[in-house]
């Protein structure tokens, strides 16, 4: 399904079939990661550039690892020390990188829509690794993948998303993906962090964390950031922790086997209590592992589309099979 | 068509030595019998007083890579405008007499329209210290404004209104609360929520309009609200006027034909300040135009270079060009859906803006300078930014098919724009 796309810019754009296709592909790559030598030759000969215009540790590492596990060549680019600080435009930076023969561009940028701008201007496939406060589609996908692994399916689940919805790209991608797959999503957070007309996403807005957690199958807790620019949104982390922090006492309102998630990095003791973060319901580290598999699936599906010979070997291919390119998970035309 | 005098009929317009000699049978007999006169036939077209835009950015001095007085007034002529008032947010800003005099002189040397400079309210448009307003007005400024930014400080706004009241010029306010705007880039609503874009609430404009209405009441001064975009602002202005407060207002074409949904594709050509607002705001603006709460129709012509606008949304500057598409867009938004008659539209594009600035003209009365616009209200044309006379190509209307093709623009009897298709003949 995703094979006709050049780019992955957001989950809003994807159909439920496309999302399921990515999740199914990710399932296969997840098995690859458990092998003694967790590497396949699927993207051999292709080069991916990771353009990070905004600080990131885990997403950048996860993409780079996914690319390496697929045998792609990788180049990394971060704003500090690059020519972006010399005033070069986003377009020129990208064009230069493309002139070096890059097939796939992974971009993290502080401006919403920056990957869309790149996608319009580049022949290379563009993967949005987080744009401003818009979307973070691979995070959404890995969260949904993790939920599906844990709970079997998405349809009919009650998912609570707690925190700064207005400024969270993780929230947007989760909401789009979960709703497309039939989950019921409830959001909760400070009124100052709830965007206008949020209910038009198709979510319920809870008046309190307790109300959101009540009967939930999944509680996804967003990282809270109260840096200078957002200082008018809330008084203090202390107050936030008291009113919106997810504690084991609050979690008792959820289903007994609730799944607790967090995109990281966590502010322990603020949005998530220590015992919740490390408790038996937490799948936070699984999310990280699954992130690599999901990103492998996205890279694979997009690169498959880009491959010059249209025969990228699938994840089951071994070094000896690679010339035959079978079995490909991806239908070719 | 001369809406100021209620004239709308098929007849001849006579021009002698750059001035209007008369209409139809009103023309002196010797003029009508003059065998050497040049005759232009414009069947199906409207002949009206030259259009007036009280809100343009000509960018000169200092930002000549975006626009010059020459290119900006050529764009005006091409759009049917013979008079423009230019905003002072140049580099340096128009905040002292030599700079106003410079614009007046450059317009005389290279202008293709009458150019009335608007001076800054505060030095450097920094919002702290008032400019020498009386000196600036004597030098030719027709109003004061810190456009691009609001006059944030209520005390300074109050004093500016007291000083301008005596001089008979308005303070033109870019109504916006800077704190509420924050680093917003588009209208705050469902589209900004969906796109994860920082929003500018409609209230950022309306709270400033409300404040200024109270200050105009306090001082008896004249506040002109620039580029009204929000429905609530219209309601506040309407109430203020009903109480006798001297408040006038303008809007721009894009607020009538686009809404915030146009930002959908992150296209920086849909980025302007104030931002494109909701459909409800748009409808209230149209009501305000119809009932006269919004006196006049401007463009907020804001040219930027292609390099600046070819960017991700956040990185691009605010503003779009407007002079060469305004007439067509206004006909499309207001006349075709029958909100206004063509004559009522022309009134809002001629006499009304001049009246806001306390300037004469805007009619085809005998003796007036021959500032004349000829356009075919029905003739459709396609917007091609590459053909603009403006150096700015930043328009969201590329490829739009619009009515109201301008055939001829005349400034004091001199032709400043003539469509290639227009034929003329000697008698």
PDB file of N, CA and C in Angstrom, chain B residues 52-56 81 224 227 250-254 296-301 322 326 330 348-349 353:
ATOM      1  N   UNK B  52      -8.011  53.748  -5.447  1.00  0.00           N
ATOM      2  CA  UNK B  52      -7.159  54.251  -4.364  1.00  0.00           C
ATOM      3  C   UNK B  52      -6.911  53.128  -3.366  1.00  0.00           C
ATOM      4  N   UNK B  53      -5.658  52.903  -3.055  1.00  0.00           N
ATOM      5  CA  UNK B  53      -5.310  51.869  -2.070  1.00  0.00           C
ATOM      6  C   UNK B  53      -4.563  52.535  -0.924  1.00  0.00           C
ATOM      7  N   UNK B  54      -5.165  52.539   0.242  1.00  0.00           N
ATOM      8  CA  UNK B  54      -4.514  53.257   1.343  1.00  0.00           C
ATOM      9  C   UNK B  54      -3.587  52.358   2.163  1.00  0.00           C
ATOM     10  N   UNK B  55      -3.284  51.175   1.662  1.00  0.00           N
ATOM     11  CA  UNK B  55      -2.389  50.318   2.441  1.00  0.00           C
ATOM     12  C   UNK B  55      -1.478  49.498   1.529  1.00  0.00           C
ATOM     13  N   UNK B  56      -0.351  50.082   1.182  1.00  0.00           N
ATOM     14  CA  UNK B  56       0.646  49.319   0.412  1.00  0.00           C
ATOM     15  C   UNK B  56       2.021  49.458   1.063  1.00  0.00           C
ATOM     16  N   UNK B  81      -5.014  51.145 -10.065  1.00  0.00           N
ATOM     17  CA  UNK B  81      -4.892  52.131  -8.988  1.00  0.00           C
ATOM     18  C   UNK B  81      -4.112  53.354  -9.466  1.00  0.00           C
ATOM     19  N   UNK B 224      -7.906  54.621  12.508  1.00  0.00           N
ATOM     20  CA  UNK B 224      -8.266  53.818  11.337  1.00  0.00           C
ATOM     21  C   UNK B 224      -7.668  52.427  11.534  1.00  0.00           C
ATOM     22  N   UNK B 227      -6.301  46.530   7.813  1.00  0.00           N
ATOM     23  CA  UNK B 227      -6.530  45.109   7.498  1.00  0.00           C
ATOM     24  C   UNK B 227      -7.325  44.312   8.547  1.00  0.00           C
ATOM     25  N   UNK B 250     -10.518  49.257   7.232  1.00  0.00           N
ATOM     26  CA  UNK B 250     -10.317  48.696   5.894  1.00  0.00           C
ATOM     27  C   UNK B 250     -10.142  47.185   6.041  1.00  0.00           C
ATOM     28  N   UNK B 251     -10.276  46.475   4.935  1.00  0.00           N
ATOM     29  CA  UNK B 251      -9.836  45.088   4.927  1.00  0.00           C
ATOM     30  C   UNK B 251      -9.097  44.839   3.613  1.00  0.00           C
ATOM     31  N   UNK B 252      -8.702  43.594   3.400  1.00  0.00           N
ATOM     32  CA  UNK B 252      -7.926  43.256   2.202  1.00  0.00           C
ATOM     33  C   UNK B 252      -8.612  42.079   1.507  1.00  0.00           C
ATOM     34  N   UNK B 253      -8.377  41.921   0.199  1.00  0.00           N
ATOM     35  CA  UNK B 253      -9.147  40.935  -0.569  1.00  0.00           C
ATOM     36  C   UNK B 253      -9.002  39.501  -0.064  1.00  0.00           C
ATOM     37  N   UNK B 254      -7.798  39.146   0.377  1.00  0.00           N
ATOM     38  CA  UNK B 254      -7.578  37.737   0.720  1.00  0.00           C
ATOM     39  C   UNK B 254      -8.450  37.273   1.880  1.00  0.00           C
ATOM     40  N   UNK B 296     -13.492  51.121   3.661  1.00  0.00           N
ATOM     41  CA  UNK B 296     -12.778  51.080   2.395  1.00  0.00           C
ATOM     42  C   UNK B 296     -12.032  49.757   2.236  1.00  0.00           C
ATOM     43  N   UNK B 297     -11.688  49.495   0.986  1.00  0.00           N
ATOM     44  CA  UNK B 297     -11.061  48.231   0.627  1.00  0.00           C
ATOM     45  C   UNK B 297      -9.634  48.514   0.171  1.00  0.00           C
ATOM     46  N   UNK B 298      -8.692  47.867   0.847  1.00  0.00           N
ATOM     47  CA  UNK B 298      -7.280  48.108   0.561  1.00  0.00           C
ATOM     48  C   UNK B 298      -6.665  46.809   0.035  1.00  0.00           C
ATOM     49  N   UNK B 299      -5.333  46.736  -0.007  1.00  0.00           N
ATOM     50  CA  UNK B 299      -4.705  45.477  -0.445  1.00  0.00           C
ATOM     51  C   UNK B 299      -3.719  44.920   0.582  1.00  0.00           C
ATOM     52  N   UNK B 300      -3.070  45.804   1.384  1.00  0.00           N
ATOM     53  CA  UNK B 300      -1.925  45.386   2.192  1.00  0.00           C
ATOM     54  C   UNK B 300      -0.876  44.712   1.289  1.00  0.00           C
ATOM     55  N   UNK B 301      -0.670  45.315   0.121  1.00  0.00           N
ATOM     56  CA  UNK B 301       0.327  44.833  -0.845  1.00  0.00           C
ATOM     57  C   UNK B 301       1.686  44.734  -0.152  1.00  0.00           C
ATOM     58  N   UNK B 322      -0.739  42.396  -3.650  1.00  0.00           N
ATOM     59  CA  UNK B 322      -2.183  42.516  -3.822  1.00  0.00           C
ATOM     60  C   UNK B 322      -2.646  43.467  -4.908  1.00  0.00           C
ATOM     61  N   UNK B 326      -6.363  42.811  -6.820  1.00  0.00           N
ATOM     62  CA  UNK B 326      -7.398  43.283  -5.890  1.00  0.00           C
ATOM     63  C   UNK B 326      -8.744  43.511  -6.567  1.00  0.00           C
ATOM     64  N   UNK B 330     -12.072  41.533  -5.520  1.00  0.00           N
ATOM     65  CA  UNK B 330     -13.201  42.229  -4.892  1.00  0.00           C
ATOM     66  C   UNK B 330     -14.486  42.034  -5.696  1.00  0.00           C
ATOM     67  N   UNK B 348     -16.045  52.208  -2.505  1.00  0.00           N
ATOM     68  CA  UNK B 348     -15.156  51.747  -1.431  1.00  0.00           C
ATOM     69  C   UNK B 348     -13.705  51.626  -1.875  1.00  0.00           C
ATOM     70  N   UNK B 349     -13.507  51.804  -3.189  1.00  0.00           N
ATOM     71  CA  UNK B 349     -12.140  51.741  -3.724  1.00  0.00           C
ATOM     72  C   UNK B 349     -11.679  53.110  -4.221  1.00  0.00           C
ATOM     73  N   UNK B 353     -11.703  55.563   0.663  1.00  0.00           N
ATOM     74  CA  UNK B 353     -10.345  55.605   1.228  1.00  0.00           C
ATOM     75  C   UNK B 353      -9.770  57.017   1.261  1.00  0.00           C
TER      76      UNK B 353
END
